[in-house]
Amino acid sequence: MTTYNNTSNSHFLHRQLSLYAVVAFLLAMLLAFTANAQDKVLTLDEAIKLGVENSKALKLSSNRIQRAVEQYNQAKDEALPTGSASFGYSRAQIPANRLEFGEESFSLPKSANAYLGTLSLSQVIFSGNKLKYARESTELLTQISRLDEVNDKDQIVYSIISSYYNLYKVLQGQKVVQQNLTTIDQQIKQSQRFFDQGIVTKNDVLQFQLQKANVELNGIDLENNRKIVNYNLNILLGLPETTQIKIEQALSAEQPMHMLSSYIDTALANRP
């Protein structure tokens, strides 16, 4: 009896240790993934510095650039309409094709043919032409990879600024979407209360719900743009592909704006 208990305890401990090992492995994988996918806040100056330093290596990163192009093309293709067509034919024999109803009779055909054809066309609601920033980002990335670090430095800097600004616009758009969703949710709750009180119709409530659905679709499109623009910017700056780039605000709300002429004078004075 003692031997049986020892054996049972041994099996139990073995199972527990195996379970702990699996849990420890999963936690290690999760921590490693989290470490690789950490956010990175970048100023424009930091982005330019990283991009210029990485421009020479970028010419040798043809595989990474090709993956970026394929990623954009895949997102674009998923937004295109898809269609399918099928055709079927069947033939059925009718042995007892004569029906008797007392003195009357009714004859059926000895066989019956059936033809069935189907044609379907589907398209996602948010179409590929909305991938504006993703397309611009991919084009900029491929252009920079063909530039020379020394002779085309100005063009490289300009392209980095454009890529950085593309991500900024996408992130700002996502903030607007979230603000709109918060406002619409409040309107839906209010209209639902009014509907319960008989003040508005159900159609009024549905209009707000439809408006929310449209804003959510816009949010999906912006997220598709953000993923591709962020991925391309990681390659452009030589960052790990899983890095989630956050844009540091270029202008503070408290920073006063000057006359346009002063900015032009400053630019001319610092012109090489």
mmCIF file of C-alpha atoms in Angstrom:
data_model
loop_
_atom_site.group_PDB
_atom_site.id
_atom_site.type_symbol
_atom_site.label_atom_id
_atom_site.label_comp_id
_atom_site.label_asym_id
_atom_site.label_seq_id
_atom_site.Cartn_x
_atom_site.Cartn_y
_atom_site.Cartn_z
ATOM 1 C CA MET A 1 0.000 0.000 0.000
ATOM 2 C CA THR A 2 2.869 2.347 0.812
ATOM 3 C CA THR A 3 4.510 1.604 -2.537
ATOM 4 C CA TYR A 4 1.280 2.515 -4.327
ATOM 5 C CA ASN A 5 1.065 5.858 -2.512
ATOM 6 C CA ASN A 6 4.688 6.697 -3.280
ATOM 7 C CA THR A 7 4.161 5.861 -6.936
ATOM 8 C CA SER A 8 1.008 7.978 -7.073
ATOM 9 C CA ASN A 9 2.764 10.911 -5.423
ATOM 10 C CA SER A 10 5.652 10.571 -7.850
ATOM 11 C CA HIS A 11 3.324 10.691 -10.853
ATOM 12 C CA PHE A 12 1.484 13.654 -9.343
ATOM 13 C CA LEU A 13 4.712 15.598 -8.758
ATOM 14 C CA HIS A 14 5.884 14.762 -12.260
ATOM 15 C CA ARG A 15 2.670 16.109 -13.745
ATOM 16 C CA GLN A 16 2.923 19.242 -11.613
ATOM 17 C CA LEU A 17 6.532 19.854 -12.653
ATOM 18 C CA SER A 18 5.616 19.330 -16.293
ATOM 19 C CA LEU A 19 2.773 21.807 -15.927
ATOM 20 C CA TYR A 20 5.061 24.373 -14.291
ATOM 21 C CA ALA A 21 7.609 23.873 -17.070
ATOM 22 C CA VAL A 22 4.975 24.522 -19.732
ATOM 23 C CA VAL A 23 3.711 27.606 -17.893
ATOM 24 C CA ALA A 24 7.259 28.911 -17.454
ATOM 25 C CA PHE A 25 7.960 28.378 -21.162
ATOM 26 C CA LEU A 26 4.787 30.203 -22.191
ATOM 27 C CA LEU A 27 5.579 33.091 -19.849
ATOM 28 C CA ALA A 28 9.095 33.318 -21.250
ATOM 29 C CA MET A 29 7.728 33.404 -24.801
ATOM 30 C CA LEU A 30 5.192 36.058 -23.816
ATOM 31 C CA LEU A 31 7.841 38.215 -22.154
ATOM 32 C CA ALA A 32 10.125 37.839 -25.159
ATOM 33 C CA PHE A 33 7.333 38.864 -27.521
ATOM 34 C CA THR A 34 6.402 41.807 -25.297
ATOM 35 C CA ALA A 35 10.017 42.936 -25.183
ATOM 36 C CA ASN A 36 10.274 42.755 -28.973
ATOM 37 C CA ALA A 37 6.999 44.616 -29.499
ATOM 38 C CA GLN A 38 7.603 47.520 -27.146
ATOM 39 C CA ASP A 39 6.514 51.028 -28.022
ATOM 40 C CA LYS A 40 9.142 53.532 -29.119
ATOM 41 C CA VAL A 41 8.504 57.258 -28.962
ATOM 42 C CA LEU A 42 10.357 59.118 -31.712
ATOM 43 C CA THR A 43 10.832 62.789 -32.431
ATOM 44 C CA LEU A 44 11.244 63.906 -36.021
ATOM 45 C CA ASP A 45 14.939 64.689 -35.460
ATOM 46 C CA GLU A 46 15.528 61.208 -34.053
ATOM 47 C CA ALA A 47 13.743 59.650 -37.006
ATOM 48 C CA ILE A 48 15.863 61.619 -39.490
ATOM 49 C CA LYS A 49 19.066 60.646 -37.685
ATOM 50 C CA LEU A 50 18.147 56.955 -37.629
ATOM 51 C CA GLY A 51 16.975 57.013 -41.242
ATOM 52 C CA VAL A 52 20.132 58.667 -42.585
ATOM 53 C CA GLU A 53 22.332 56.267 -40.619
ATOM 54 C CA ASN A 54 20.370 53.301 -41.942
ATOM 55 C CA SER A 55 20.133 54.478 -45.565
ATOM 56 C CA LYS A 56 23.300 52.651 -46.620
ATOM 57 C CA ALA A 57 22.171 49.390 -45.026
ATOM 58 C CA LEU A 58 18.725 49.867 -46.543
ATOM 59 C CA LYS A 59 20.147 49.359 -50.031
ATOM 60 C CA LEU A 60 21.217 45.885 -48.923
ATOM 61 C CA SER A 61 17.874 45.049 -47.270
ATOM 62 C CA SER A 62 16.107 43.932 -50.432
ATOM 63 C CA ASN A 63 14.364 41.049 -48.644
ATOM 64 C CA ARG A 64 12.844 43.319 -45.997
ATOM 65 C CA ILE A 65 11.731 45.824 -48.617
ATOM 66 C CA GLN A 66 10.179 43.050 -50.696
ATOM 67 C CA ARG A 67 8.239 41.849 -47.642
ATOM 68 C CA ALA A 68 6.979 45.391 -47.097
ATOM 69 C CA VAL A 69 5.760 45.586 -50.699
ATOM 70 C CA GLU A 70 4.122 42.157 -50.405
ATOM 71 C CA GLN A 71 2.424 43.189 -47.175
ATOM 72 C CA TYR A 72 0.923 46.241 -48.853
ATOM 73 C CA ASN A 73 -0.124 44.244 -51.935
ATOM 74 C CA GLN A 74 -1.782 41.636 -49.739
ATOM 75 C CA ALA A 75 -3.794 44.281 -47.909
ATOM 76 C CA LYS A 76 -4.710 45.856 -51.240
ATOM 77 C CA ASP A 77 -5.769 42.520 -52.761
ATOM 78 C CA GLU A 78 -7.949 41.709 -49.759
ATOM 79 C CA ALA A 79 -9.889 44.889 -50.478
ATOM 80 C CA LEU A 80 -10.601 43.935 -54.097
ATOM 81 C CA PRO A 81 -13.905 42.255 -55.028
ATOM 82 C CA THR A 82 -13.873 38.465 -55.364
ATOM 83 C CA GLY A 83 -16.205 36.378 -57.498
ATOM 84 C CA SER A 84 -17.109 32.749 -58.052
ATOM 85 C CA ALA A 85 -19.303 30.853 -60.480
ATOM 86 C CA SER A 86 -20.610 27.282 -60.556
ATOM 87 C CA PHE A 87 -22.876 25.208 -62.764
ATOM 88 C CA GLY A 88 -24.608 21.909 -62.014
ATOM 89 C CA TYR A 89 -26.744 19.430 -63.946
ATOM 90 C CA SER A 90 -28.785 16.487 -62.704
ATOM 91 C CA ARG A 91 -31.130 13.999 -64.397
ATOM 92 C CA ALA A 92 -33.800 11.983 -62.604
ATOM 93 C CA GLN A 93 -35.699 8.963 -64.009
ATOM 94 C CA ILE A 94 -39.409 8.635 -63.157
ATOM 95 C CA PRO A 95 -40.379 4.930 -63.504
ATOM 96 C CA ALA A 96 -43.987 5.377 -62.307
ATOM 97 C CA ASN A 97 -44.782 8.298 -64.544
ATOM 98 C CA ARG A 98 -48.531 7.597 -64.873
ATOM 99 C CA LEU A 99 -50.895 8.541 -62.067
ATOM 100 C CA GLU A 100 -54.451 7.183 -61.874
ATOM 101 C CA PHE A 101 -57.224 9.219 -60.214
ATOM 102 C CA GLY A 102 -60.309 7.037 -60.605
ATOM 103 C CA GLU A 103 -61.465 7.371 -64.173
ATOM 104 C CA GLU A 104 -58.918 10.085 -64.883
ATOM 105 C CA SER A 105 -55.197 9.632 -65.345
ATOM 106 C CA PHE A 106 -52.224 11.957 -65.439
ATOM 107 C CA SER A 107 -48.901 11.277 -67.174
ATOM 108 C CA LEU A 108 -45.530 12.642 -66.113
ATOM 109 C CA PRO A 109 -42.344 12.774 -68.182
ATOM 110 C CA LYS A 110 -40.190 9.644 -67.950
ATOM 111 C CA SER A 111 -37.255 11.771 -66.832
ATOM 112 C CA ALA A 112 -36.566 15.236 -65.442
ATOM 113 C CA ASN A 113 -33.561 17.462 -66.021
ATOM 114 C CA ALA A 114 -32.375 20.091 -63.558
ATOM 115 C CA TYR A 115 -29.888 22.870 -64.265
ATOM 116 C CA LEU A 116 -28.455 25.068 -61.551
ATOM 117 C CA GLY A 117 -26.066 27.962 -62.023
ATOM 118 C CA THR A 118 -24.799 30.358 -59.371
ATOM 119 C CA LEU A 119 -22.739 33.506 -59.601
ATOM 120 C CA SER A 120 -21.553 35.409 -56.538
ATOM 121 C CA LEU A 121 -19.602 38.629 -56.133
ATOM 122 C CA SER A 122 -18.374 39.968 -52.809
ATOM 123 C CA GLN A 123 -16.392 43.013 -51.795
ATOM 124 C CA VAL A 124 -15.259 44.294 -48.424
ATOM 125 C CA ILE A 125 -16.917 47.525 -47.384
ATOM 126 C CA PHE A 126 -13.643 49.393 -46.855
ATOM 127 C CA SER A 127 -12.007 49.251 -50.286
ATOM 128 C CA GLY A 128 -8.374 49.315 -51.278
ATOM 129 C CA ASN A 129 -8.393 52.915 -52.464
ATOM 130 C CA LYS A 130 -8.545 53.934 -48.807
ATOM 131 C CA LEU A 131 -5.040 52.548 -48.188
ATOM 132 C CA LYS A 132 -3.673 55.963 -49.108
ATOM 133 C CA TYR A 133 -0.998 56.327 -46.451
ATOM 134 C CA ALA A 134 0.081 52.706 -46.803
ATOM 135 C CA ARG A 135 0.597 53.181 -50.545
ATOM 136 C CA GLU A 136 2.570 56.405 -50.078
ATOM 137 C CA SER A 137 4.700 54.808 -47.366
ATOM 138 C CA THR A 138 5.544 51.775 -49.506
ATOM 139 C CA GLU A 139 6.445 53.962 -52.485
ATOM 140 C CA LEU A 140 8.709 56.149 -50.325
ATOM 141 C CA LEU A 141 10.449 53.092 -48.895
ATOM 142 C CA THR A 142 11.245 51.648 -52.310
ATOM 143 C CA GLN A 143 12.432 55.054 -53.565
ATOM 144 C CA ILE A 144 14.814 55.576 -50.642
ATOM 145 C CA SER A 145 16.334 52.139 -51.143
ATOM 146 C CA ARG A 146 17.506 53.274 -54.599
ATOM 147 C CA LEU A 147 19.055 56.564 -53.434
ATOM 148 C CA ASP A 148 22.728 57.175 -52.752
ATOM 149 C CA GLU A 149 23.589 58.096 -49.162
ATOM 150 C CA VAL A 150 25.975 60.922 -50.121
ATOM 151 C CA ASN A 151 24.563 62.413 -53.314
ATOM 152 C CA ASP A 152 20.873 62.070 -52.421
ATOM 153 C CA LYS A 153 20.942 62.904 -48.722
ATOM 154 C CA ASP A 154 18.414 65.743 -49.070
ATOM 155 C CA GLN A 155 15.980 63.440 -50.844
ATOM 156 C CA ILE A 156 16.491 60.789 -48.171
ATOM 157 C CA VAL A 157 15.733 63.310 -45.418
ATOM 158 C CA TYR A 158 12.649 64.529 -47.270
ATOM 159 C CA SER A 159 11.358 60.970 -47.676
ATOM 160 C CA ILE A 160 11.955 60.222 -43.996
ATOM 161 C CA ILE A 161 9.988 63.332 -43.030
ATOM 162 C CA SER A 162 7.159 62.299 -45.371
ATOM 163 C CA SER A 163 7.037 58.783 -43.912
ATOM 164 C CA TYR A 164 7.100 60.153 -40.372
ATOM 165 C CA TYR A 165 4.301 62.592 -41.205
ATOM 166 C CA ASN A 166 2.219 59.799 -42.781
ATOM 167 C CA LEU A 167 2.306 57.885 -39.508
ATOM 168 C CA TYR A 168 1.477 61.080 -37.608
ATOM 169 C CA LYS A 169 -1.617 61.667 -39.758
ATOM 170 C CA VAL A 170 -2.807 58.089 -39.285
ATOM 171 C CA LEU A 171 -2.379 58.256 -35.503
ATOM 172 C CA GLN A 172 -4.187 61.602 -35.364
ATOM 173 C CA GLY A 173 -6.987 60.118 -37.444
ATOM 174 C CA GLN A 174 -7.312 57.244 -34.977
ATOM 175 C CA LYS A 175 -7.645 59.729 -32.121
ATOM 176 C CA VAL A 176 -10.463 61.473 -33.980
ATOM 177 C CA VAL A 177 -12.188 58.125 -34.560
ATOM 178 C CA GLN A 178 -12.048 57.290 -30.856
ATOM 179 C CA GLN A 179 -13.441 60.716 -29.953
ATOM 180 C CA ASN A 180 -16.256 60.298 -32.475
ATOM 181 C CA LEU A 181 -17.101 56.831 -31.150
ATOM 182 C CA THR A 182 -17.301 58.178 -27.604
ATOM 183 C CA THR A 183 -19.648 60.955 -28.736
ATOM 184 C CA ILE A 184 -21.832 58.597 -30.790
ATOM 185 C CA ASP A 185 -22.089 56.111 -27.912
ATOM 186 C CA GLN A 186 -23.464 58.901 -25.746
ATOM 187 C CA GLN A 187 -25.918 59.852 -28.488
ATOM 188 C CA ILE A 188 -27.051 56.236 -28.830
ATOM 189 C CA LYS A 189 -27.692 55.955 -25.087
ATOM 190 C CA GLN A 190 -29.602 59.225 -25.079
ATOM 191 C CA SER A 191 -31.674 58.328 -28.141
ATOM 192 C CA GLN A 192 -32.448 54.916 -26.623
ATOM 193 C CA ARG A 193 -33.768 56.622 -23.481
ATOM 194 C CA PHE A 194 -35.868 58.953 -25.632
ATOM 195 C CA PHE A 195 -37.171 55.937 -27.564
ATOM 196 C CA ASP A 196 -38.153 54.200 -24.322
ATOM 197 C CA GLN A 197 -40.067 57.363 -23.377
ATOM 198 C CA GLY A 198 -41.756 57.532 -26.781
ATOM 199 C CA ILE A 199 -40.075 60.799 -27.772
ATOM 200 C CA VAL A 200 -38.194 59.475 -30.836
ATOM 201 C CA THR A 201 -38.739 56.567 -33.197
ATOM 202 C CA LYS A 202 -36.692 53.402 -33.524
ATOM 203 C CA ASN A 203 -35.431 54.705 -36.855
ATOM 204 C CA ASP A 204 -33.755 57.613 -35.050
ATOM 205 C CA VAL A 205 -31.869 55.162 -32.840
ATOM 206 C CA LEU A 206 -30.841 53.084 -35.854
ATOM 207 C CA GLN A 207 -29.422 56.150 -37.584
ATOM 208 C CA PHE A 208 -26.971 56.692 -34.733
ATOM 209 C CA GLN A 209 -26.064 52.995 -34.759
ATOM 210 C CA LEU A 210 -25.421 53.163 -38.507
ATOM 211 C CA GLN A 211 -23.278 56.242 -37.984
ATOM 212 C CA LYS A 212 -21.248 54.330 -35.394
ATOM 213 C CA ALA A 213 -20.763 51.417 -37.813
ATOM 214 C CA ASN A 214 -19.418 53.787 -40.475
ATOM 215 C CA VAL A 215 -16.971 55.351 -38.021
ATOM 216 C CA GLU A 216 -15.813 51.881 -36.928
ATOM 217 C CA LEU A 217 -15.157 50.951 -40.566
ATOM 218 C CA ASN A 218 -13.085 54.099 -40.922
ATOM 219 C CA GLY A 219 -11.176 52.999 -37.826
ATOM 220 C CA ILE A 220 -10.480 49.601 -39.401
ATOM 221 C CA ASP A 221 -9.104 51.268 -42.516
ATOM 222 C CA LEU A 222 -6.882 53.553 -40.427
ATOM 223 C CA GLU A 223 -5.535 50.588 -38.465
ATOM 224 C CA ASN A 224 -4.696 48.786 -41.724
ATOM 225 C CA ASN A 225 -2.841 51.914 -42.827
ATOM 226 C CA ARG A 226 -1.067 52.237 -39.479
ATOM 227 C CA LYS A 227 0.241 48.671 -39.506
ATOM 228 C CA ILE A 228 1.772 49.031 -42.969
ATOM 229 C CA VAL A 229 3.137 52.554 -42.420
ATOM 230 C CA ASN A 230 4.604 51.509 -39.048
ATOM 231 C CA TYR A 231 6.178 48.396 -40.594
ATOM 232 C CA ASN A 232 7.724 50.391 -43.431
ATOM 233 C CA LEU A 233 9.044 53.049 -41.059
ATOM 234 C CA ASN A 234 10.682 50.345 -38.932
ATOM 235 C CA ILE A 235 12.546 49.118 -42.006
ATOM 236 C CA LEU A 236 13.413 52.654 -43.064
ATOM 237 C CA LEU A 237 14.884 53.515 -39.646
ATOM 238 C CA GLY A 238 16.556 50.161 -39.041
ATOM 239 C CA LEU A 239 14.297 49.273 -36.104
ATOM 240 C CA PRO A 240 12.972 45.790 -35.235
ATOM 241 C CA GLU A 241 9.948 44.993 -37.363
ATOM 242 C CA THR A 242 7.703 44.507 -34.300
ATOM 243 C CA THR A 243 8.411 47.977 -32.869
ATOM 244 C CA GLN A 244 5.284 50.082 -32.403
ATOM 245 C CA ILE A 245 6.333 53.657 -33.162
ATOM 246 C CA LYS A 246 4.695 56.510 -31.291
ATOM 247 C CA ILE A 247 5.005 60.058 -32.584
ATOM 248 C CA GLU A 248 6.143 62.773 -30.209
ATOM 249 C CA GLN A 249 4.075 65.882 -30.759
ATOM 250 C CA ALA A 250 6.063 68.253 -32.942
ATOM 251 C CA LEU A 251 4.301 71.376 -31.684
ATOM 252 C CA SER A 252 3.112 72.014 -28.178
ATOM 253 C CA ALA A 253 -0.267 73.640 -27.722
ATOM 254 C CA GLU A 254 1.394 76.373 -25.698
ATOM 255 C CA GLN A 255 4.012 77.135 -28.349
ATOM 256 C CA PRO A 256 3.070 80.392 -30.112
ATOM 257 C CA MET A 257 2.906 80.513 -33.892
ATOM 258 C CA HIS A 258 4.946 83.163 -35.700
ATOM 259 C CA MET A 259 4.403 84.952 -38.976
ATOM 260 C CA LEU A 260 5.071 82.926 -42.121
ATOM 261 C CA SER A 261 7.733 85.420 -43.212
ATOM 262 C CA SER A 262 9.787 84.667 -40.100
ATOM 263 C CA TYR A 263 9.880 80.960 -40.957
ATOM 264 C CA ILE A 264 10.947 81.778 -44.530
ATOM 265 C CA ASP A 265 13.726 84.089 -43.281
ATOM 266 C CA THR A 266 14.966 81.393 -40.908
ATOM 267 C CA ALA A 267 14.961 78.795 -43.677
ATOM 268 C CA LEU A 268 16.895 81.097 -46.047
ATOM 269 C CA ALA A 269 19.429 81.967 -43.346
ATOM 270 C CA ASN A 270 20.126 78.292 -42.634
ATOM 271 C CA ARG A 271 20.131 77.246 -46.269
ATOM 272 C CA PRO A 272 23.471 75.591 -47.196
#
